[in-house]
C-alpha atoms as one frame of an Amber mdcrd trajectory, in Angstrom:
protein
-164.910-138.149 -42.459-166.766-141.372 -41.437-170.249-140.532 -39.878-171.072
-144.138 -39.111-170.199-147.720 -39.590-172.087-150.638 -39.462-170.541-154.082
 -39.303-172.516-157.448 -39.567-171.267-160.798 -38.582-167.642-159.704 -39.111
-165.013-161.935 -36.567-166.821-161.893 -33.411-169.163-158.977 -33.574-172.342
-160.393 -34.493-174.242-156.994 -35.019-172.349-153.355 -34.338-173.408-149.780
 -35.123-170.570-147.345 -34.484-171.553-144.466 -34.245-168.163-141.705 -34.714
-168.491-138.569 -36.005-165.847-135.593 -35.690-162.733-135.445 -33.542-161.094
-138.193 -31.582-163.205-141.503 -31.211-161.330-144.086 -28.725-161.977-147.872
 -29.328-161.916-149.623 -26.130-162.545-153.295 -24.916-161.315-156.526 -23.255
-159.166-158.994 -25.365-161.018-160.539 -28.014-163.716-158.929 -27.682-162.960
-157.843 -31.812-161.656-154.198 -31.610-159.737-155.232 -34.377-162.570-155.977
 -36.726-163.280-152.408 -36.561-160.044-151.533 -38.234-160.469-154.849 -40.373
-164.311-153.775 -41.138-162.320-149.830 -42.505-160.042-152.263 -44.475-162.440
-153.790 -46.065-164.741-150.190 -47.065-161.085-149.303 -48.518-161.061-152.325
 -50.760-158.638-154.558 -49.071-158.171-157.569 -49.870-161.541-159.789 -48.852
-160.883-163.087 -46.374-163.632-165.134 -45.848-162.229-166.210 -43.065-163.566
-162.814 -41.161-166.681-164.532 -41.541-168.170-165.198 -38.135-168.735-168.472
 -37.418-171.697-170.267 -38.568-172.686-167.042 -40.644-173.121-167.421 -44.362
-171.659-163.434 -45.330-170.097-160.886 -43.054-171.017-157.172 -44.180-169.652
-153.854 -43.783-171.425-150.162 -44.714-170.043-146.714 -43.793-171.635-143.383
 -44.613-169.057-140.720 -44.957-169.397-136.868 -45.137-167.613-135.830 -48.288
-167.202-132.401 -50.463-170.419-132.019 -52.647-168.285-131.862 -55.628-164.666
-132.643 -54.549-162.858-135.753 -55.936-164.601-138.625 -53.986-167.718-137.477
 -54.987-166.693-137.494 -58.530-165.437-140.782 -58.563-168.772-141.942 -57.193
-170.572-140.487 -59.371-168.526-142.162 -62.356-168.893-145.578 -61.012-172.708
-144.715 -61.080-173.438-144.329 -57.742-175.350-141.556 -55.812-173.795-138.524
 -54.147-176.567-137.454 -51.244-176.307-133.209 -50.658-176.796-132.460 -47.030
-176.090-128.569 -47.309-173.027-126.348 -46.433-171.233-127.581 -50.296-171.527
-131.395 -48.169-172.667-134.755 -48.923-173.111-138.061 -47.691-171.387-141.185
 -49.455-172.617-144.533 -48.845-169.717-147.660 -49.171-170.406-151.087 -48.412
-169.042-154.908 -49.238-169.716-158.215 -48.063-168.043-161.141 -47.866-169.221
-164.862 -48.057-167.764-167.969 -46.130-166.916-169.205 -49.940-164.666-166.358
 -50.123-167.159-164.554 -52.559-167.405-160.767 -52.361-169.379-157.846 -53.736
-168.787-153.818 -53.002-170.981-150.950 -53.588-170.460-147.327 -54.033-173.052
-144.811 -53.405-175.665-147.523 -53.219-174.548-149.159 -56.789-172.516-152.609
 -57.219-168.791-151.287 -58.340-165.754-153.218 -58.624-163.422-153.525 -55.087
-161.035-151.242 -56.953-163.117-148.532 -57.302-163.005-148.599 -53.108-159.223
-148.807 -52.995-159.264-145.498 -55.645-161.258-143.655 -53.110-158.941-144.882
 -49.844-156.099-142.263 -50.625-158.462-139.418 -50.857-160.627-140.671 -47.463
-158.157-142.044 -44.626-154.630-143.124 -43.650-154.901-146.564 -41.622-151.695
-146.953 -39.204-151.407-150.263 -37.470-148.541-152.550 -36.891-147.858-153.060
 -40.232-147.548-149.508 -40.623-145.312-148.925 -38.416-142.955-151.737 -40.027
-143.844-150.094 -43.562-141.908-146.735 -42.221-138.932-148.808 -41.592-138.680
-148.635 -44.990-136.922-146.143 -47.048-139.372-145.740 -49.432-141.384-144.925
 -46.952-139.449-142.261 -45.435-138.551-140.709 -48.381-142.524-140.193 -48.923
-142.916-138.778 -45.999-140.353-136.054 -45.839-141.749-135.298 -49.435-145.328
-134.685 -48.000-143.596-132.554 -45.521-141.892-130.702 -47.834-145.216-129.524
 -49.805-144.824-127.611 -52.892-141.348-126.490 -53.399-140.715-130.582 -53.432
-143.606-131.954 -55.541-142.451-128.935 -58.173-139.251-130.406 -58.312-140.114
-134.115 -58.217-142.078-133.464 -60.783-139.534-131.610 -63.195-136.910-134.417
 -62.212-139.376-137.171 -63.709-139.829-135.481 -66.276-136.511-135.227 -67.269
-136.076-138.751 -66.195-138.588-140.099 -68.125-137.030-138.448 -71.350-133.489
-139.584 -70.629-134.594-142.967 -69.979-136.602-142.957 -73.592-133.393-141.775
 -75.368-131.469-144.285 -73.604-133.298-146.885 -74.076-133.776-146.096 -77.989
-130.183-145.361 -78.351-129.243-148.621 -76.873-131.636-150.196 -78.760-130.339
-149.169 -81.669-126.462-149.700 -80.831-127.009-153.228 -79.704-129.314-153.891
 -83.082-126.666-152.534 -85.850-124.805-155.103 -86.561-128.574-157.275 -87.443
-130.033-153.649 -89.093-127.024-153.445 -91.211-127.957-157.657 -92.208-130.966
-156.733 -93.159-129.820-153.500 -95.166-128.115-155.531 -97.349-130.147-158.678
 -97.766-133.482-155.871 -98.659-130.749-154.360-100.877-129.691-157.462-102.886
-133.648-158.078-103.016-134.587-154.929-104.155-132.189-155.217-107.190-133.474
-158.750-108.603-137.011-157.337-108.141-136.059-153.706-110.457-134.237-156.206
-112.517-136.892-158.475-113.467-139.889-155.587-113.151-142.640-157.672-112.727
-145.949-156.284-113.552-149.060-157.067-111.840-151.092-159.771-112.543-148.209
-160.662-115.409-147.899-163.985-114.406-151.871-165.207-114.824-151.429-163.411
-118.616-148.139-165.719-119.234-149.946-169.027-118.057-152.775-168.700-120.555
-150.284-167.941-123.203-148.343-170.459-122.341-151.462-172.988-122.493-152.248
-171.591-125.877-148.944-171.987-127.626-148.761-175.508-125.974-151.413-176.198
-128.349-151.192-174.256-131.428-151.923-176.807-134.023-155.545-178.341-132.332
-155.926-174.602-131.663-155.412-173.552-135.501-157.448-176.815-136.827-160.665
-175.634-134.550-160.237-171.965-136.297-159.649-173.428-139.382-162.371-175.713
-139.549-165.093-173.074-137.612-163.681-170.359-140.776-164.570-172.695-143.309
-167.917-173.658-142.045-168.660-169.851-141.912-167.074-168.382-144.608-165.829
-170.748-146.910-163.204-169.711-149.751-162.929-172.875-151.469-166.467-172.645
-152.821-168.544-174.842-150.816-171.795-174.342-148.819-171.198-172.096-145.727
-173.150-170.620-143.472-172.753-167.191-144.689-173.738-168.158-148.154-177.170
-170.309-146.778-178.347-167.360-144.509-178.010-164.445-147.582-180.129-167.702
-149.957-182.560-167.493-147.264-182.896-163.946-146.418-183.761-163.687-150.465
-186.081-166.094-150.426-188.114-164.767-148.114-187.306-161.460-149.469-189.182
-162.111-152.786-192.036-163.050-151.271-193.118-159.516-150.555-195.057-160.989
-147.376-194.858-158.608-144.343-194.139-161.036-141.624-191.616-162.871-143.950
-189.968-159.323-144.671-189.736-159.174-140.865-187.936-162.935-140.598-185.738
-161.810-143.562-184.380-158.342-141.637-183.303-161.226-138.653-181.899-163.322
-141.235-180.012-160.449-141.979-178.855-159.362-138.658-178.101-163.125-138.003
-175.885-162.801-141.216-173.994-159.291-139.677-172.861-161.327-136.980-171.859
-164.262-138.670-169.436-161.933-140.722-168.224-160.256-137.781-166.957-164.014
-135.896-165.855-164.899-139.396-163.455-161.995-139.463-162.849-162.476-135.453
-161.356-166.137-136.824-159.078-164.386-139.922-157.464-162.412-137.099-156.685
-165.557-135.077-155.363-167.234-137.872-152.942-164.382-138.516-152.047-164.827
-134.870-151.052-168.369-134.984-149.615-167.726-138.508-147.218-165.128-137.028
-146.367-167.701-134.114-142.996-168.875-134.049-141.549-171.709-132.228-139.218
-169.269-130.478-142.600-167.342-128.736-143.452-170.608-126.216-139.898-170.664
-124.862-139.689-166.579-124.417-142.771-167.208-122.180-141.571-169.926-120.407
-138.360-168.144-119.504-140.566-165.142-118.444-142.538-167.594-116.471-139.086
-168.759-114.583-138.214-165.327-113.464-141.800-164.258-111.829-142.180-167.642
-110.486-138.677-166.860-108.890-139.944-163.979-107.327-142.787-166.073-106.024
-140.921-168.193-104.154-138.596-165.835-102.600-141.737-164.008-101.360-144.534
-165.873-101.404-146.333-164.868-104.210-145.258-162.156-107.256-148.266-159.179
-105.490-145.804-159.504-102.128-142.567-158.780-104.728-144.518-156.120-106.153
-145.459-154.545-102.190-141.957-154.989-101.497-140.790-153.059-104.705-143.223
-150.522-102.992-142.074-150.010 -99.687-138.627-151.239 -99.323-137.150-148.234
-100.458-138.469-146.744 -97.716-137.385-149.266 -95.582-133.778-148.914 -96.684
-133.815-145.047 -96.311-134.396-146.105 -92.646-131.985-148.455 -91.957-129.376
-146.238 -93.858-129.743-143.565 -91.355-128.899-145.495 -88.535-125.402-144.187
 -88.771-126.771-140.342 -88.203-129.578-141.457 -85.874-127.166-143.080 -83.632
-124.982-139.975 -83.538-128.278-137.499 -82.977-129.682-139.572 -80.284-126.210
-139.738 -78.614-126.518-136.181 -78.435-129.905-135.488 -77.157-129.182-138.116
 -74.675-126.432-136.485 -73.191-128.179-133.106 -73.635-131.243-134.671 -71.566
-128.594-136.074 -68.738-127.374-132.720 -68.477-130.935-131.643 -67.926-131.245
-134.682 -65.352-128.522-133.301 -63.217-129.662-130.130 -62.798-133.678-131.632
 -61.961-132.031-133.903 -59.781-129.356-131.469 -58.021-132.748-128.960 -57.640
-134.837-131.983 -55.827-131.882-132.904 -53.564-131.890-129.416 -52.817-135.283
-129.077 -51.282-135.232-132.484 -49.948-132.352-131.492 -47.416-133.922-127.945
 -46.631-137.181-130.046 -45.899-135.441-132.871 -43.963-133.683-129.947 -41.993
-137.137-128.609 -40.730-138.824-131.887 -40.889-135.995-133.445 -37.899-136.721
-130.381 -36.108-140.689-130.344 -35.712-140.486-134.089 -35.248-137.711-133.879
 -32.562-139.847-130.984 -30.721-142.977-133.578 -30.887-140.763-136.419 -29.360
-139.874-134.602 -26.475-143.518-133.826 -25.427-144.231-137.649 -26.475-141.923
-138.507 -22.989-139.291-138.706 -25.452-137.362-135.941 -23.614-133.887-136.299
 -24.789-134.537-137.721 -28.302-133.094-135.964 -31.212-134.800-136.770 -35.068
-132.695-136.290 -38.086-133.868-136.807 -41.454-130.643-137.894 -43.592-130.494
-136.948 -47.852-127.438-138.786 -49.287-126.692-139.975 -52.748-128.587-142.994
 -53.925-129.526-145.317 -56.873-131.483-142.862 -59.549-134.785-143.782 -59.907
-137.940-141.854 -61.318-138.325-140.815 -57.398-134.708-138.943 -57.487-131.664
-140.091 -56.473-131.618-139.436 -53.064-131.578-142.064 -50.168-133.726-140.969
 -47.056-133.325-142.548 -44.011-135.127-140.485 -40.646-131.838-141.543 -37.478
-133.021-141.197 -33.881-130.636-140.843 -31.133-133.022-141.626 -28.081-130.550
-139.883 -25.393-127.757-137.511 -25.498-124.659-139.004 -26.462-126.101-141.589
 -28.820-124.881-142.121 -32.155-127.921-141.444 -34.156-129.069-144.846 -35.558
-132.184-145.505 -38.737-135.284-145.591 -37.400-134.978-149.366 -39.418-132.801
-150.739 -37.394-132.318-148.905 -33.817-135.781-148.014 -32.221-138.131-150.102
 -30.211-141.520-151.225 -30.780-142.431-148.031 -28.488-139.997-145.351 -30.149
-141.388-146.188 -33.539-144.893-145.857 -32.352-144.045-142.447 -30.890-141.911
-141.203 -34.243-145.013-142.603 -36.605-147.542-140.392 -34.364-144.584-137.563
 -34.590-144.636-137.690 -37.983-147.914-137.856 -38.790-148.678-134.362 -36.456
-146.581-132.879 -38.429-147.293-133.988 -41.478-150.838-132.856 -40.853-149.713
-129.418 -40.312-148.435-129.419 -43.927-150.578-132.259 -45.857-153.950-133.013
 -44.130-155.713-136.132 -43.987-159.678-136.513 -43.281-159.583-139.666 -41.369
-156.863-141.360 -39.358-157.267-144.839 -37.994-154.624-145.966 -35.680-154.735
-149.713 -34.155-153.188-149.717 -30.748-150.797-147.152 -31.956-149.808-147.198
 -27.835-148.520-150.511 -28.046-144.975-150.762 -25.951-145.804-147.434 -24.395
-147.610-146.475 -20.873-147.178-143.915 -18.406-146.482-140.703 -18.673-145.762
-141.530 -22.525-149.314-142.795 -22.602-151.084-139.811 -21.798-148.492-137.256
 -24.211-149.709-139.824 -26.678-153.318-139.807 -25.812-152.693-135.413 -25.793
-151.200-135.677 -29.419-153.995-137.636 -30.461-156.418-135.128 -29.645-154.417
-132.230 -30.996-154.327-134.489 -34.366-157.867-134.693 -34.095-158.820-130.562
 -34.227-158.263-130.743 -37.965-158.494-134.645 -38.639-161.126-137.187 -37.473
-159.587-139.491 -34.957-160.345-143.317 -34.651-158.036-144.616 -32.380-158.129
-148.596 -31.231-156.647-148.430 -27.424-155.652-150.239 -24.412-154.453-148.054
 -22.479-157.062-145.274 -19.951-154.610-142.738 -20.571-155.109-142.213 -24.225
-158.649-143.189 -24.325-159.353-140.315 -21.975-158.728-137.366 -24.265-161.236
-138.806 -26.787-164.561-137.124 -27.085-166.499-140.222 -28.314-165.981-143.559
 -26.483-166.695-146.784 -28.135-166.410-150.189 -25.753-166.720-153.519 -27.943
-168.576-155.627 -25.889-168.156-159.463 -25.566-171.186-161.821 -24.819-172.014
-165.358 -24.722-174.918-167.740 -24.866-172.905-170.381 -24.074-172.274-171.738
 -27.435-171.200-169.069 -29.365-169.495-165.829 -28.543-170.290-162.414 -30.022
-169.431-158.673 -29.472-171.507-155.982 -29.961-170.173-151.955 -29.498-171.772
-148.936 -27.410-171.041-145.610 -26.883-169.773-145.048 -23.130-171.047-141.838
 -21.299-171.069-141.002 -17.702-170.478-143.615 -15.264-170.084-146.509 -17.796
-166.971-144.547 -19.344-165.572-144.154 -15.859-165.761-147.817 -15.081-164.408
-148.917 -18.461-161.374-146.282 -17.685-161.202-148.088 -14.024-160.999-151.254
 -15.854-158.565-150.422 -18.860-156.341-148.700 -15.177-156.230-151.934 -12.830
-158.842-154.494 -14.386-161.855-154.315 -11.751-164.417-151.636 -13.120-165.250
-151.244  -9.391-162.457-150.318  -7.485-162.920-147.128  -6.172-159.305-146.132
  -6.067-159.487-146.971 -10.354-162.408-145.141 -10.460-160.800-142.183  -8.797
-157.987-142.567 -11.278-160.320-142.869 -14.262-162.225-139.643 -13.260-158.793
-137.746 -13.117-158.014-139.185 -16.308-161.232-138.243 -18.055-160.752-134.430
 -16.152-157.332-134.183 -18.112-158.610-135.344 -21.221-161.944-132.780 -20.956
-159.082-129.729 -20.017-156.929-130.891 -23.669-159.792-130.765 -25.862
C-alpha cells in the first residue's frame, strides 16, 4: 500500500503531503482546486507518460515521491533491488519502498527507485504488482472486449489461467508449424530453382576439381614457359661460369687453385682460409648441379606444356568468375552438398510438417474447447456475484450476464466476451459497450472490481470520481461498497459527492488559495468539525448551514456504523 505521497508544484498544488495509510482514504475539494493531480501525481509514480505541462506555472520542475509498504522479499522488492535501489525492513516480513520522478517545464524527466535514478520503465514494471487506477478512461477501457474478457479470466482464478495457459501453448506450436509449413509451400517452386542451379554448379566444380591455391602455381608456370629461352641462356651462361665443360676458367676450377695454394703453404691461419675456400667450393658444386637440373627441365619442355597450362588456367579462372574467386568454388564444393541434401527433402518435410500441423490443431481444439469450458462456468458465476452487487449498488432490478461465444482465435482463445446488462425487468440484455450510462458503467466497474477482489486481490485501488452520474441513494451503496473494498484493499477514492466520502476513514480536502496572482492548493487531513463542514459543503454548498451540517453528521454516523 501507499503510506504517503508528497507532490511538489504539480498543476495547482504548490506543496501537498498526503498523508493515507490503510483502508478507505476519500479525496475531497471544490472544483479546481487539483484533486486530480493526486491521481495524475499516482500516474506519474507508475511511470506514465511525463507532461510538462503538469508543471505549475512559473515553476521550473514539478515532483512526485511516495513511500509504499511492500513484502520484505516479495516481487516489488525484488525488482527494486535489481534496479539498485534500497529496500528499507520495518519488521513483521515488511518494508518501505521509496518512488519518486520529476518533471521539468522542458518536458525533461528523471525517476528513482528506492532512492536510486532508474529508468521510467522500471516504475511502470512495478505498477501491476502495486495498484489498479480506475478513472474515466477506465471505465471506457471496459467497454472493450478485451477488457472484459480479462476480467472474467481474473475471476475465474486457476482452473482458467491453467487452461489459458495450455491453449497458448498449443497455439504457439500450431502457429510455428504453420507458419514453417507455409513458408515452405509458398517457397518450392524458388527452392526447387535453386536445387538445380547448385546442382548444375556442383557438377562443373567436381568436373574441373580445382585444387587449392592451383591457380597461383599455374601463373608462375605460365610466366616461366613464356620465357624459356632468356630463362635457359641465364642458366646456361651462370653453368658455364661455374662449372665450365668446355675447358675454360670457372669458378670451380679458380677456388680448388686457390685452396692449394694456400694449402702448400703449411701456414696455420692460411690452412684456416683454405678449409673456407673449401666450403666456398662445396657450395659452388651444389648451385652448379642445382643449374644441370634446370637445364634438364627446360630441355624436357615442349611447346605443347605452355598451352596445357593455359587451358588449365581457362577452367579455374572460369570458376573464378562464376564465384568470385577459385577458394569460394572450393567452399562451395564443401558445403553444397549439404545444401542440396536440404533442399531435396523439401518434398518429405512438407509432408511431415503437414502432419504435425494437423496433429498440433487437433491438440488446439481440445486446449481451446477446455478454456471455453471454464470461461462459461466462470462467466456463469461471475453474472451472478456481479448482478447480486448491482442490486445493493441501487441497481435493484439489474440483471449481469457475462456472454462466451465463438470468436476470432487468437493466443488469448477463441472466445468473444462481452458482460450484457439488462437495467430493468423486461429488457433485452444489451453490451455493457453500447447500452449503459455513464452511471451504470460506473456502478458495473465498482461491481466488478468487488468481486474480483474476492478472487484476485489488489493492494491499492485508486478510483477518480468513480461516482460520477450517480447520487442518492446510489451514492451512499457506492460509498458502502467502497469501504467493504477497502477491508482487504487500500482505498483512495477522488469524490464529489458527501455520501461516499462519509464511509472513508481518512479524509483528505485539497485546498485552494490565492495571493492574488497566482493560485495554489495545498491538502489536509479533515477531523472533527472541519470534516463535518466539508460534508455540509460537498451536501448543499454552504459549510455553515446547519440543516447540511445535520445532514453531514448523519452521513459521517452511517459511514462510522459500515466500517
Amino acid at each position: 500500500m501507499i503510506e504517503q505521497m508528497h507532490l511538489r508544484d504539480l498543476g495547482v498544488i504548490a506543496d501537498a503531503t498526503l498523508p493515507i495509510g490503510t483502508g478507505f482514504t476519500a479525496i475531497t475539494g471544490e472544483t479546481g482546486a487539483g484533486k486530480t493531480m493526486v491521481v495524475t501525481g499516482l500516474g506519474l509514480l507508475m511511470g506514465q507518460r511525463a507532461d510538462s505541462g503538469a508543471v505549475r506555472s512559473g515553476a521550473g520542475q514539478a515532483s512526485v515521491e511516495g513511500v509504499w509498504i511492500v513484502p520484505e522479499q516479495g516481487p516489488v522488492a525484488e525488482r527494486v533491488r535489481e534496479a539498485g535501489g534500497e529496500v528499507e525492513p520495518i519488521g513483521d516480513g515488511r518494508a518501505e519502498v521509496y518512488l519518486g520522478r520529476t518533471i521539468s517545464s522542458e518536458g525533461r524527466g528523471r525517476a528513482t527507485v528506492g532512492g536510486r535514478t532508474a529508468p521510467a520503465g522500471v516504475l511502470a514494471d512495478l505498477a501491476d504488482d502495486l495498484v489498479v487506477v480506475h478513472g474515466q478512461s477506465e471505465q471506457l477501457r471496459l467497454r472493450s472486449a478485451a477488457a472484459q474478457r480479462d476480467a472474467l479470466d481474473r475471476f475465474g482464478g486457476a482452473a482458467v489461467a491453467r487452461a489459458l495457459a495450455d491453449y497458448g501453448r498449443a497455439y504457439q506450436e500450431w502457429r510455428s508449424l504453420d507458419a514453417e509449413l507455409t513458408m515452405l509451400e509458398n517457397d518450392r517452386d524458388q527452392r526447387a530453382r535453386e536445387a538445380e542451379d547448385l546442382r548444375i554448379r556442383l557438377a562443373e566444380i567436381e568436373a574441373a576439381a580445382p585444387v587449392a591455391g592451383e591457380d597461383q602455381q599455374l601463373a608462375a608456370r605460365a610466366e616461366r614457359l613464356s620465357n624459356v629461352e632468356e630463362v635457359r641462356l641465364a642458366v646456361v651462361t651462370a653453368h658455364e661460369a661455374l662449372s665450365s665443360e668446355a675447358g675454360a676458367p670457372d669458378v670451380t676450377t679458380l677456388l680448388a687453385e686457390a685452396r692449394r695454394a694456400l694449402e702448400r703453404v703449411g701456414d696455420a691461419a692460411l690452412a684456416e682460409l683454405a678449409e673456407q675456400l673449401a666450403e666456398v667450393g662445396y657450395r659452388v658444386a651444389d648451385v652448379a648441379a642445382a643449374l644441370s637440373g634446370q637445364l634438364a627441365d627446360l630441355d624436357e619442355t615442349g611447346p605443347h606444356e605452355l598451352a596445357a597450362v593455359e587451358e588449365r588456367r581457362a577452367v579455374l579462372a572460369g570458376l573464378s568468375r562464376a564465384h568470385g574467386s577459385l577458394e569460394a568454388a572450393l567452399e562451395l564444393l564443401e558445403t553444397g552438398s549439404a545444401r542440396l541434401a536440404e533442399l531435396d527433402d523439401d518434398s518429405d518435410r512438407i509432408e511431415r510438417l503437414a502432419a504435425e500441423r494437423t496433429a498440433a490443431a487437433e491438440r488446439l481444439d481440445d486446449a481451446a474447447d477446455v478454456l471455453t469450458a471454464a470461461r462459461t462456468d466462470a462467466a456463469a458465476r461471475l453474472g451472478e456475484a456481479v448482478t447480486h452487487e448491482l442490486h445493493a449498488l441501487a441497481l435493484p432490478d439489474a440483471t449481469l450476464t457475462v456472454s462466451v461465444t465463438p470468436g476470432t482465435p487468437s493466443v488469448s482463445g477463441r472466445d468473444d466476451v462481452t458482460i450484457l446488462l439488462a437495467p430493468h425487468p423486461g429488457a433485452e440484455p444489451r453490451p455493457v459497450a453500447r447500452g449503459a450510462s455513464g452511471g451504470e458503467l460506473s456502478r458495473v466497474m465498482l461491481a466488478l472490481e468487488v468481486v474480483l477482489a474476492g478472487v484476485d486481490p489488489v493492494p491499492t485501488f485508486v478510483f477518480d470520481e468513480v461516482d460520477a452520474g450517480i447520487g442518492g441513494a446510489a451514492a451512499i451503496e457506492v460509498g458502502r461498497r467502497l469501504a467493504r473494498l477497502a477491508e482487504n484493499s487500500q482505498v483512495i477514492a477522488v469524490t464529489h459527492l458527501a455520501q461516499v466520502a462519509a464511509f472513508a476513514g481518512n479524509h483528505l480536502s485539497v485546498v485552494k488559495g490565492t495571493d492574488g496572482a497566482v493560485t495554489a492548493s495545498s491538502v489536509r487531513r479533515l477531523e472533527g468539525a472541519e470534516r463535518e463542514a466539508e460534508m455540509a459543503r460537498l451536501l448543499s454548498g454552504m459549510p455553515d448551514s446547519e440543516a447540511a451540517l445535520a445532514h453531514a453528521r448523519e452521513l459521517l454516523d452511517t459511514g462510522r456504523t459500515a466500517r
